[in-house]
PDB file of C-alpha atoms and ligand atoms in Angstrom:
ATOM      1  CA  MET A   1    -172.912 -63.260  -0.827  1.00  0.00           C
ATOM      2  CA  SER A   2    -173.221 -59.670   0.327  1.00  0.00           C
ATOM      3  CA  ALA A   3    -170.508 -57.207  -0.673  1.00  0.00           C
ATOM      4  CA  THR A   4    -170.464 -55.523   2.725  1.00  0.00           C
ATOM      5  CA  SER A   5    -168.456 -56.963   5.569  1.00  0.00           C
ATOM      6  CA  SER A   6    -168.347 -56.892   9.331  1.00  0.00           C
ATOM      7  CA  SER A   7    -165.367 -55.198  10.936  1.00  0.00           C
ATOM      8  CA  SER A   8    -165.207 -57.876  13.632  1.00  0.00           C
ATOM      9  CA  SER A   9    -161.975 -59.841  13.894  1.00  0.00           C
ATOM     10  CA  ARG A  10    -163.952 -62.841  15.065  1.00  0.00           C
ATOM     11  CA  ARG A  11    -164.417 -65.620  12.546  1.00  0.00           C
ATOM     12  CA  GLY A  12    -167.645 -66.566  10.806  1.00  0.00           C
ATOM     13  CA  ALA A  13    -170.025 -69.130  12.287  1.00  0.00           C
ATOM     14  CA  PHE A  14    -170.364 -72.579  10.759  1.00  0.00           C
ATOM     15  CA  ILE A  15    -174.046 -73.501  10.972  1.00  0.00           C
ATOM     16  CA  VAL A  16    -175.445 -76.832   9.803  1.00  0.00           C
ATOM     17  CA  PHE A  17    -179.078 -77.773   9.185  1.00  0.00           C
ATOM     18  CA  GLU A  18    -180.018 -81.431   9.463  1.00  0.00           C
ATOM     19  CA  GLY A  19    -183.253 -83.345   9.596  1.00  0.00           C
ATOM     20  CA  LEU A  20    -185.395 -85.900   7.845  1.00  0.00           C
ATOM     21  CA  ASP A  21    -186.518 -85.540   4.302  1.00  0.00           C
ATOM     22  CA  ARG A  22    -188.886 -82.661   3.453  1.00  0.00           C
ATOM     23  CA  CYS A  23    -188.701 -81.102   6.916  1.00  0.00           C
ATOM     24  CA  GLY A  24    -187.866 -77.746   5.330  1.00  0.00           C
ATOM     25  CA  LYS A  25    -184.057 -77.535   5.536  1.00  0.00           C
ATOM     26  CA  SER A  26    -183.505 -76.067   2.069  1.00  0.00           C
ATOM     27  CA  THR A  27    -186.392 -73.621   2.521  1.00  0.00           C
ATOM     28  CA  GLN A  28    -184.942 -72.384   5.822  1.00  0.00           C
ATOM     29  CA  VAL A  29    -181.274 -72.175   4.750  1.00  0.00           C
ATOM     30  CA  ASP A  30    -182.311 -70.150   1.685  1.00  0.00           C
ATOM     31  CA  ARG A  31    -184.338 -67.751   3.843  1.00  0.00           C
ATOM     32  CA  LEU A  32    -181.500 -67.412   6.344  1.00  0.00           C
ATOM     33  CA  VAL A  33    -178.908 -66.622   3.675  1.00  0.00           C
ATOM     34  CA  GLN A  34    -181.288 -64.076   2.088  1.00  0.00           C
ATOM     35  CA  ARG A  35    -181.947 -62.472   5.462  1.00  0.00           C
ATOM     36  CA  LEU A  36    -178.232 -62.136   6.197  1.00  0.00           C
ATOM     37  CA  ASP A  37    -177.595 -60.749   2.747  1.00  0.00           C
ATOM     38  CA  ARG A  38    -180.306 -58.103   3.287  1.00  0.00           C
ATOM     39  CA  ASP A  39    -178.695 -57.183   6.614  1.00  0.00           C
ATOM     40  CA  GLY A  40    -175.294 -56.732   4.915  1.00  0.00           C
ATOM     41  CA  HIS A  41    -173.778 -59.738   6.657  1.00  0.00           C
ATOM     42  CA  LYS A  42    -171.322 -61.918   4.762  1.00  0.00           C
ATOM     43  CA  ALA A  43    -172.786 -65.405   4.449  1.00  0.00           C
ATOM     44  CA  ARG A  44    -172.894 -68.230   1.980  1.00  0.00           C
ATOM     45  CA  LEU A  45    -174.752 -71.466   1.447  1.00  0.00           C
ATOM     46  CA  GLN A  46    -173.064 -74.865   1.146  1.00  0.00           C
ATOM     47  CA  LYS A  47    -175.281 -77.738   0.066  1.00  0.00           C
ATOM     48  CA  PHE A  48    -174.404 -81.372   0.726  1.00  0.00           C
ATOM     49  CA  PRO A  49    -174.262 -83.302  -1.418  1.00  0.00           C
ATOM     50  CA  ASP A  50    -172.724 -80.641  -3.644  1.00  0.00           C
ATOM     51  CA  ARG A  51    -174.020 -82.111  -6.893  1.00  0.00           C
ATOM     52  CA  THR A  52    -171.947 -79.751  -9.092  1.00  0.00           C
ATOM     53  CA  THR A  53    -168.544 -81.464  -8.677  1.00  0.00           C
ATOM     54  CA  ALA A  54    -167.378 -84.631 -10.481  1.00  0.00           C
ATOM     55  CA  ILE A  55    -167.982 -86.655  -7.304  1.00  0.00           C
ATOM     56  CA  GLY A  56    -171.294 -84.853  -6.777  1.00  0.00           C
ATOM     57  CA  LYS A  57    -172.458 -85.920 -10.238  1.00  0.00           C
ATOM     58  CA  MET A  58    -171.833 -89.587  -9.345  1.00  0.00           C
ATOM     59  CA  ILE A  59    -173.823 -89.097  -6.134  1.00  0.00           C
ATOM     60  CA  ASP A  60    -176.640 -87.406  -8.054  1.00  0.00           C
ATOM     61  CA  ALA A  61    -176.877 -90.346 -10.485  1.00  0.00           C
ATOM     62  CA  TYR A  62    -177.043 -92.732  -7.514  1.00  0.00           C
ATOM     63  CA  LEU A  63    -179.754 -90.731  -5.716  1.00  0.00           C
ATOM     64  CA  GLN A  64    -181.854 -90.605  -8.860  1.00  0.00           C
ATOM     65  CA  SER A  65    -181.437 -94.396  -9.230  1.00  0.00           C
ATOM     66  CA  LYS A  66    -179.647 -93.919 -12.552  1.00  0.00           C
ATOM     67  CA  ALA A  67    -176.601 -95.751 -11.155  1.00  0.00           C
ATOM     68  CA  GLU A  68    -176.113 -98.533  -8.628  1.00  0.00           C
ATOM     69  CA  MET A  69    -173.224 -98.577  -6.164  1.00  0.00           C
ATOM     70  CA  ASP A  70    -171.934-100.607  -3.243  1.00  0.00           C
ATOM     71  CA  ASP A  71    -173.178 -99.109   0.078  1.00  0.00           C
ATOM     72  CA  HIS A  72    -169.616 -98.575   1.343  1.00  0.00           C
ATOM     73  CA  ALA A  73    -168.531 -96.934  -1.918  1.00  0.00           C
ATOM     74  CA  ILE A  74    -171.407 -94.419  -1.971  1.00  0.00           C
ATOM     75  CA  HIS A  75    -170.809 -93.650   1.707  1.00  0.00           C
ATOM     76  CA  LEU A  76    -167.172 -92.801   0.973  1.00  0.00           C
ATOM     77  CA  LEU A  77    -168.178 -90.677  -2.022  1.00  0.00           C
ATOM     78  CA  PHE A  78    -170.517 -88.582   0.157  1.00  0.00           C
ATOM     79  CA  ALA A  79    -167.599 -88.054   2.578  1.00  0.00           C
ATOM     80  CA  ALA A  80    -165.173 -87.273  -0.276  1.00  0.00           C
ATOM     81  CA  ASN A  81    -167.689 -84.698  -1.511  1.00  0.00           C
ATOM     82  CA  ARG A  82    -167.419 -82.944   1.873  1.00  0.00           C
ATOM     83  CA  TRP A  83    -163.625 -83.155   1.913  1.00  0.00           C
ATOM     84  CA  GLU A  84    -163.384 -81.464  -1.471  1.00  0.00           C
ATOM     85  CA  CYS A  85    -165.309 -78.499   0.035  1.00  0.00           C
ATOM     86  CA  ALA A  86    -163.544 -78.477   3.426  1.00  0.00           C
ATOM     87  CA  ALA A  87    -160.672 -76.096   2.620  1.00  0.00           C
ATOM     88  CA  ALA A  88    -163.057 -73.497   1.184  1.00  0.00           C
ATOM     89  CA  ILE A  89    -165.318 -73.718   4.264  1.00  0.00           C
ATOM     90  CA  ARG A  90    -162.345 -73.247   6.581  1.00  0.00           C
ATOM     91  CA  ARG A  91    -160.999 -70.328   4.559  1.00  0.00           C
ATOM     92  CA  ASP A  92    -164.362 -68.558   4.461  1.00  0.00           C
ATOM     93  CA  LEU A  93    -164.916 -68.962   8.208  1.00  0.00           C
ATOM     94  CA  GLU A  94    -161.469 -67.510   8.880  1.00  0.00           C
ATOM     95  CA  ASN A  95    -162.358 -64.574   6.625  1.00  0.00           C
ATOM     96  CA  GLY A  96    -165.410 -63.760   8.729  1.00  0.00           C
ATOM     97  CA  ILE A  97    -167.986 -65.336   6.414  1.00  0.00           C
ATOM     98  CA  THR A  98    -170.862 -67.284   7.973  1.00  0.00           C
ATOM     99  CA  VAL A  99    -171.180 -70.658   6.238  1.00  0.00           C
ATOM    100  CA  ILE A 100    -174.607 -72.279   6.317  1.00  0.00           C
ATOM    101  CA  ALA A 101    -174.672 -75.941   5.321  1.00  0.00           C
ATOM    102  CA  ASP A 102    -177.761 -77.785   4.082  1.00  0.00           C
ATOM    103  CA  ARG A 103    -176.924 -81.273   5.489  1.00  0.00           C
ATOM    104  CA  TYR A 104    -173.438 -82.446   6.488  1.00  0.00           C
ATOM    105  CA  ALA A 105    -171.602 -85.503   7.806  1.00  0.00           C
ATOM    106  CA  PHE A 106    -174.506 -86.290  10.162  1.00  0.00           C
ATOM    107  CA  SER A 107    -176.771 -87.162   7.215  1.00  0.00           C
ATOM    108  CA  GLY A 108    -173.942 -89.286   5.876  1.00  0.00           C
ATOM    109  CA  ILE A 109    -173.834 -91.375   9.036  1.00  0.00           C
ATOM    110  CA  ALA A 110    -177.594 -91.564   9.611  1.00  0.00           C
ATOM    111  CA  PHE A 111    -178.485 -92.716   6.082  1.00  0.00           C
ATOM    112  CA  SER A 112    -175.649 -95.250   5.717  1.00  0.00           C
ATOM    113  CA  ALA A 113    -176.117 -96.677   9.220  1.00  0.00           C
ATOM    114  CA  ALA A 114    -179.858 -96.982   8.525  1.00  0.00           C
ATOM    115  CA  LYS A 115    -178.909 -99.216   5.578  1.00  0.00           C
ATOM    116  CA  GLY A 116    -176.977-101.455   7.990  1.00  0.00           C
ATOM    117  CA  LEU A 117    -173.373-100.260   7.709  1.00  0.00           C
ATOM    118  CA  PRO A 118    -171.547-100.272  11.074  1.00  0.00           C
ATOM    119  CA  PHE A 119    -171.902 -96.937  12.895  1.00  0.00           C
ATOM    120  CA  GLU A 120    -168.133 -96.672  13.531  1.00  0.00           C
ATOM    121  CA  PHE A 121    -167.350 -97.250   9.851  1.00  0.00           C
ATOM    122  CA  CYS A 122    -169.850 -94.522   8.917  1.00  0.00           C
ATOM    123  CA  LEU A 123    -168.273 -92.019  11.286  1.00  0.00           C
ATOM    124  CA  GLN A 124    -164.613 -92.484  10.330  1.00  0.00           C
ATOM    125  CA  PRO A 125    -164.219 -90.862   6.876  1.00  0.00           C
ATOM    126  CA  ASP A 126    -165.494 -87.470   8.115  1.00  0.00           C
ATOM    127  CA  THR A 127    -163.077 -87.333  11.050  1.00  0.00           C
ATOM    128  CA  ALA A 128    -161.323 -83.919  11.258  1.00  0.00           C
ATOM    129  CA  LEU A 129    -163.658 -82.106   8.858  1.00  0.00           C
ATOM    130  CA  PRO A 130    -164.499 -78.567  10.069  1.00  0.00           C
ATOM    131  CA  LEU A 131    -166.662 -78.882  13.203  1.00  0.00           C
ATOM    132  CA  PRO A 132    -169.963 -76.999  12.977  1.00  0.00           C
ATOM    133  CA  ASP A 133    -170.429 -74.387  15.707  1.00  0.00           C
ATOM    134  CA  ILE A 134    -174.041 -75.474  15.888  1.00  0.00           C
ATOM    135  CA  THR A 135    -176.214 -78.046  14.148  1.00  0.00           C
ATOM    136  CA  LEU A 136    -179.929 -77.351  14.055  1.00  0.00           C
ATOM    137  CA  TYR A 137    -181.867 -80.596  13.745  1.00  0.00           C
ATOM    138  CA  LEU A 138    -185.308 -79.815  12.335  1.00  0.00           C
ATOM    139  CA  THR A 139    -187.970 -82.202  13.595  1.00  0.00           C
ATOM    140  CA  LEU A 140    -191.216 -83.068  11.836  1.00  0.00           C
ATOM    141  CA  PRO A 141    -193.381 -86.198  12.151  1.00  0.00           C
ATOM    142  CA  PRO A 142    -192.584 -88.472   9.133  1.00  0.00           C
ATOM    143  CA  ALA A 143    -196.265 -88.651   8.252  1.00  0.00           C
ATOM    144  CA  VAL A 144    -196.397 -84.835   7.867  1.00  0.00           C
ATOM    145  CA  ALA A 145    -193.156 -84.777   5.840  1.00  0.00           C
ATOM    146  CA  SER A 146    -194.464 -87.456   3.463  1.00  0.00           C
ATOM    147  CA  GLN A 147    -197.436 -85.217   2.554  1.00  0.00           C
ATOM    148  CA  ARG A 148    -195.112 -82.494   1.268  1.00  0.00           C
ATOM    149  CA  SER A 149    -194.433 -82.017  -2.436  1.00  0.00           C
ATOM    150  CA  ALA A 150    -191.985 -84.288  -4.310  1.00  0.00           C
ATOM    151  CA  PHE A 151    -191.623 -86.757  -1.399  1.00  0.00           C
ATOM    152  CA  GLY A 152    -190.775 -90.172  -2.872  1.00  0.00           C
ATOM    153  CA  VAL A 153    -189.002 -88.884  -5.976  1.00  0.00           C
ATOM    154  CA  GLU A 154    -185.509 -90.006  -4.929  1.00  0.00           C
ATOM    155  CA  ARG A 155    -183.936 -93.039  -3.291  1.00  0.00           C
ATOM    156  CA  TYR A 156    -184.476 -93.182   0.536  1.00  0.00           C
ATOM    157  CA  GLU A 157    -187.776 -91.250   0.357  1.00  0.00           C
ATOM    158  CA  THR A 158    -190.071 -93.819   1.952  1.00  0.00           C
ATOM    159  CA  VAL A 159    -191.622 -93.608   5.425  1.00  0.00           C
ATOM    160  CA  ALA A 160    -189.892 -96.896   6.441  1.00  0.00           C
ATOM    161  CA  ILE A 161    -186.407 -95.642   5.515  1.00  0.00           C
ATOM    162  CA  GLN A 162    -187.044 -92.246   7.073  1.00  0.00           C
ATOM    163  CA  THR A 163    -188.088 -93.924  10.341  1.00  0.00           C
ATOM    164  CA  ALA A 164    -184.817 -95.920  10.406  1.00  0.00           C
ATOM    165  CA  VAL A 165    -182.839 -92.766   9.581  1.00  0.00           C
ATOM    166  CA  ARG A 166    -184.554 -90.894  12.425  1.00  0.00           C
ATOM    167  CA  GLU A 167    -183.376 -93.560  14.883  1.00  0.00           C
ATOM    168  CA  GLN A 168    -179.816 -93.205  13.623  1.00  0.00           C
ATOM    169  CA  PHE A 169    -179.986 -89.411  13.892  1.00  0.00           C
ATOM    170  CA  GLY A 170    -180.728 -89.972  17.589  1.00  0.00           C
ATOM    171  CA  LEU A 171    -177.454 -91.891  17.950  1.00  0.00           C
ATOM    172  CA  VAL A 172    -175.590 -89.231  15.957  1.00  0.00           C
ATOM    173  CA  ALA A 173    -176.967 -86.523  18.270  1.00  0.00           C
ATOM    174  CA  ASN A 174    -175.689 -88.443  21.316  1.00  0.00           C
ATOM    175  CA  GLU A 175    -172.251 -88.782  19.713  1.00  0.00           C
ATOM    176  CA  VAL A 176    -172.048 -85.057  18.934  1.00  0.00           C
ATOM    177  CA  LYS A 177    -173.069 -84.113  22.476  1.00  0.00           C
ATOM    178  CA  LYS A 178    -170.649 -86.617  24.026  1.00  0.00           C
ATOM    179  CA  ARG A 179    -167.653 -85.538  21.965  1.00  0.00           C
ATOM    180  CA  HIS A 180    -168.320 -81.834  21.441  1.00  0.00           C
ATOM    181  CA  GLY A 181    -170.799 -80.681  24.092  1.00  0.00           C
ATOM    182  CA  ASP A 182    -174.586 -80.362  24.386  1.00  0.00           C
ATOM    183  CA  GLY A 183    -174.738 -76.933  22.743  1.00  0.00           C
ATOM    184  CA  LYS A 184    -173.435 -78.224  19.423  1.00  0.00           C
ATOM    185  CA  TRP A 185    -176.695 -80.065  18.568  1.00  0.00           C
ATOM    186  CA  VAL A 186    -180.037 -78.314  18.998  1.00  0.00           C
ATOM    187  CA  GLU A 187    -183.436 -79.709  18.070  1.00  0.00           C
ATOM    188  CA  VAL A 188    -185.922 -77.278  16.513  1.00  0.00           C
ATOM    189  CA  SER A 189    -189.529 -78.040  15.721  1.00  0.00           C
ATOM    190  CA  ALA A 190    -190.210 -77.600  11.997  1.00  0.00           C
ATOM    191  CA  GLU A 191    -193.975 -77.586  12.504  1.00  0.00           C
ATOM    192  CA  GLY A 192    -195.938 -74.450  11.717  1.00  0.00           C
ATOM    193  CA  SER A 193    -195.728 -72.013   8.815  1.00  0.00           C
ATOM    194  CA  ILE A 194    -192.468 -71.313   6.980  1.00  0.00           C
ATOM    195  CA  GLU A 195    -192.388 -67.868   8.637  1.00  0.00           C
ATOM    196  CA  GLU A 196    -192.949 -69.280  12.127  1.00  0.00           C
ATOM    197  CA  VAL A 197    -190.114 -71.784  11.697  1.00  0.00           C
ATOM    198  CA  GLU A 198    -187.867 -69.037  10.326  1.00  0.00           C
ATOM    199  CA  GLU A 199    -188.414 -66.875  13.423  1.00  0.00           C
ATOM    200  CA  ARG A 200    -187.818 -69.838  15.747  1.00  0.00           C
ATOM    201  CA  ILE A 201    -184.493 -70.477  14.010  1.00  0.00           C
ATOM    202  CA  TRP A 202    -183.503 -66.808  13.969  1.00  0.00           C
ATOM    203  CA  GLY A 203    -184.077 -66.610  17.713  1.00  0.00           C
ATOM    204  CA  LEU A 204    -181.491 -69.356  18.192  1.00  0.00           C
ATOM    205  CA  LEU A 205    -178.891 -68.034  15.763  1.00  0.00           C
ATOM    206  CA  GLU A 206    -179.066 -64.249  15.963  1.00  0.00           C
ATOM    207  CA  GLY A 207    -176.472 -63.846  18.714  1.00  0.00           C
ATOM    208  CA  MET A 208    -173.947 -66.236  17.202  1.00  0.00           C
ATOM    209  CA  ILE A 209    -174.226 -64.734  13.741  1.00  0.00           C
ATOM    210  CA  SER A 210    -174.146 -61.059  14.649  1.00  0.00           C
ATOM    211  CA  GLY A 211    -171.366 -61.468  17.212  1.00  0.00           C
ATOM    212  CA  GLY A 212    -169.237 -63.845  15.156  1.00  0.00           C
ATOM    213  CA  VAL A 213    -167.411 -66.721  16.805  1.00  0.00           C
ATOM    214  CA  ASP A 214    -164.325 -66.641  18.988  1.00  0.00           C
ATOM    215  CA  GLY A 215    -161.719 -69.358  18.924  1.00  0.00           C
ATOM    216  CA  ARG A 216    -160.332 -71.774  16.389  1.00  0.00           C
ATOM    217  CA  ILE A 217    -162.399 -73.970  14.105  1.00  0.00           C
ATOM    218  CA  GLY A 218    -162.745 -77.394  15.688  1.00  0.00           C
ATOM    219  CA  GLU A 219    -162.352 -80.789  14.052  1.00  0.00           C
ATOM    220  CA  LEU A 220    -165.294 -83.132  13.740  1.00  0.00           C
ATOM    221  CA  TRP A 221    -165.155 -86.145  16.086  1.00  0.00           C
ATOM    222  CA  VAL A 222    -161.802 -84.964  17.488  1.00  0.00           C
ATOM    223  CA  GLN A 223    -162.287 -83.948  21.120  1.00  0.00           C
ATOM    224  CA  SER A 224    -160.680 -80.646  22.027  1.00  0.00           C
ATOM    225  CA  ASP A 225    -159.695 -79.577  25.546  1.00  0.00           C
ATOM    226  CA  GLU A 226    -162.749 -77.250  25.709  1.00  0.00           C
ATOM    227  CA  SER A 227    -165.249 -80.045  24.934  1.00  0.00           C
ATOM    228  CA  ARG A 228    -163.774 -82.608  27.371  1.00  0.00           C
TER     229      ARG A 228
HETATM  230  N1  Z5A B 301    -177.490 -88.151   1.901  1.00  0.00           N
HETATM  231  C1  Z5A B 301    -176.736 -89.287   2.237  1.00  0.00           C
HETATM  232  O1  Z5A B 301    -177.200 -90.406   2.113  1.00  0.00           O
HETATM  233  N2  Z5A B 301    -175.468 -89.126   2.696  1.00  0.00           N
HETATM  234  C2  Z5A B 301    -174.920 -87.886   2.853  1.00  0.00           C
HETATM  235  O2  Z5A B 301    -173.747 -87.790   3.284  1.00  0.00           O
HETATM  236  C3  Z5A B 301    -175.704 -86.721   2.518  1.00  0.00           C
HETATM  237  C4  Z5A B 301    -176.997 -86.903   2.043  1.00  0.00           C
HETATM  238  C5  Z5A B 301    -175.127 -85.349   2.669  1.00  0.00           C
HETATM  239  C6  Z5A B 301    -180.371 -85.969  -0.929  1.00  0.00           C
HETATM  240  O3  Z5A B 301    -180.359 -84.904  -0.043  1.00  0.00           O
HETATM  241  C7  Z5A B 301    -180.249 -87.286  -0.207  1.00  0.00           C
HETATM  242  O4  Z5A B 301    -178.881 -87.567   0.115  1.00  0.00           O
HETATM  243  C8  Z5A B 301    -180.981 -87.362   1.090  1.00  0.00           C
HETATM  244  C9  Z5A B 301    -179.957 -87.761   2.131  1.00  0.00           C
HETATM  245  C10 Z5A B 301    -178.838 -88.318   1.335  1.00  0.00           C
HETATM  246  N3  Z5A B 301    -181.938 -88.394   0.925  1.00  0.00           N
HETATM  247  N4  Z5A B 301    -183.004 -88.459   1.470  1.00  0.00           N
HETATM  248  N5  Z5A B 301    -183.986 -88.647   1.921  1.00  0.00           N
HETATM  249  P1  Z5A B 301    -180.966 -83.490  -0.423  1.00  0.00           P
HETATM  250  O5  Z5A B 301    -180.643 -82.606   0.722  1.00  0.00           O
HETATM  251  O6  Z5A B 301    -180.507 -83.083  -1.779  1.00  0.00           O
HETATM  252  O7  Z5A B 301    -182.571 -83.786  -0.475  1.00  0.00           O
HETATM  253  P2  Z5A B 301    -183.716 -82.777  -0.954  1.00  0.00           P
HETATM  254  O8  Z5A B 301    -184.242 -83.275  -2.241  1.00  0.00           O
HETATM  255  O9  Z5A B 301    -183.271 -81.342  -0.873  1.00  0.00           O
HETATM  256  O10 Z5A B 301    -184.829 -83.017   0.109  1.00  0.00           O
HETATM  257  P3  Z5A B 301    -184.750 -82.597   1.580  1.00  0.00           P
HETATM  258  O11 Z5A B 301    -183.461 -81.896   1.836  1.00  0.00           O
HETATM  259  O12 Z5A B 301    -184.964 -83.750   2.421  1.00  0.00           O
HETATM  260  O13 Z5A B 301    -185.954 -81.614   1.798  1.00  0.00           O
HETATM  261  P4  Z5A B 301    -185.837 -80.313   2.724  1.00  0.00           P
HETATM  262  O14 Z5A B 301    -184.748 -79.451   2.179  1.00  0.00           O
HETATM  263  O15 Z5A B 301    -185.769 -80.666   4.129  1.00  0.00           O
HETATM  264  O16 Z5A B 301    -187.254 -79.631   2.502  1.00  0.00           O
HETATM  265  P5  Z5A B 301    -187.607 -78.382   1.538  1.00  0.00           P
HETATM  266  O17 Z5A B 301    -187.177 -78.673   0.145  1.00  0.00           O
HETATM  267  O18 Z5A B 301    -187.203 -77.113   2.144  1.00  0.00           O
HETATM  268  O19 Z5A B 301    -189.201 -78.449   1.670  1.00  0.00           O
HETATM  269  C11 Z5A B 301    -189.943 -79.541   1.158  1.00  0.00           C
HETATM  270  C12 Z5A B 301    -191.341 -79.059   0.690  1.00  0.00           C
HETATM  271  O20 Z5A B 301    -192.063 -78.631   1.844  1.00  0.00           O
HETATM  272  C13 Z5A B 301    -191.307 -77.843  -0.255  1.00  0.00           C
HETATM  273  O21 Z5A B 301    -192.357 -77.955  -1.142  1.00  0.00           O
HETATM  274  C14 Z5A B 301    -191.513 -76.651   0.690  1.00  0.00           C
HETATM  275  O22 Z5A B 301    -192.081 -75.559   0.051  1.00  0.00           O
HETATM  276  C15 Z5A B 301    -192.429 -77.249   1.721  1.00  0.00           C
HETATM  277  N6  Z5A B 301    -192.265 -76.641   3.056  1.00  0.00           N
HETATM  278  C16 Z5A B 301    -191.110 -76.262   3.668  1.00  0.00           C
HETATM  279  N7  Z5A B 301    -191.350 -75.766   4.890  1.00  0.00           N
HETATM  280  C17 Z5A B 301    -192.693 -75.831   5.078  1.00  0.00           C
HETATM  281  C18 Z5A B 301    -193.561 -75.464   6.152  1.00  0.00           C
HETATM  282  N8  Z5A B 301    -193.092 -74.912   7.297  1.00  0.00           N
HETATM  283  N9  Z5A B 301    -194.874 -75.694   6.003  1.00  0.00           N
HETATM  284  C19 Z5A B 301    -195.370 -76.253   4.857  1.00  0.00           C
HETATM  285  N10 Z5A B 301    -194.606 -76.599   3.785  1.00  0.00           N
HETATM  286  C20 Z5A B 301    -193.279 -76.401   3.917  1.00  0.00           C
HETATM  287 MG1   MG B 302    -183.253 -79.974   0.795  1.00  0.00          MG
END
């Protein structure tokens, strides 16, 4: 995180990157955080799952197929992993820090629902988590993603699962737009060079990041007066 700070009294922006496997989320969040750091803007990265916590270590073992777990149980652990980070996200946003998340509750729903868990069950445990100000959903044809390095190393990394997850992401997008407004979920093409995608993303985020965000931090899946 950069040592310099903005004098704005507005809070930091909460920006989430979502998308199918290998579409370039981690590459782009790293570049964005580095860019903001260079510009002297306070920003930090939050990865989900956060594999460093005790819960995160259980998730990591599951993803690497070193442990088996009931589908409901692993779903709740992913959500618990977000809840253990929620207070820090809220605090940082209030202190003017931009928080950039690499995946969030939307991956939680899409992956578990793709396995057959009821959509409503998947949505519930994340209710009232900090609401992202914007979620950028990076899109890339599954066949292109599967050609990228390390695809297939972890659980879920097959074209069939990714296709089912993509369908569920479509339902998640509808739910976000219905409950929180169209502007909260934006699709971005992840095709092209890393630099081209970076500029596309910067064009969408520049205003929100440099101006900060006005208003209180919303609650995920809880409709506020503004979004009704
Ligand atoms: N999961 C879940 O089930 N429930 C939950 O609640 C949550 C997650 C939060 C682990 O996630 C799994 O957990 C994930 C969902 C599930 N399973 N799947 N599938 P993860 O985020 O830790 O997964 P990952 O290992 O970081 O993979 P990823 O995030 O899917 O990849 P990515 O971050 O989108 O891509 P990348 O690492 O930036 O790029 C992939 C490669 O492509 C790399 O070699 C890059 O150099 C290259 N790349 C990137 N951009 C480009 C462009 N533009 N052109 C060419 N090459 C590129
Ligand atoms: Mg990643």
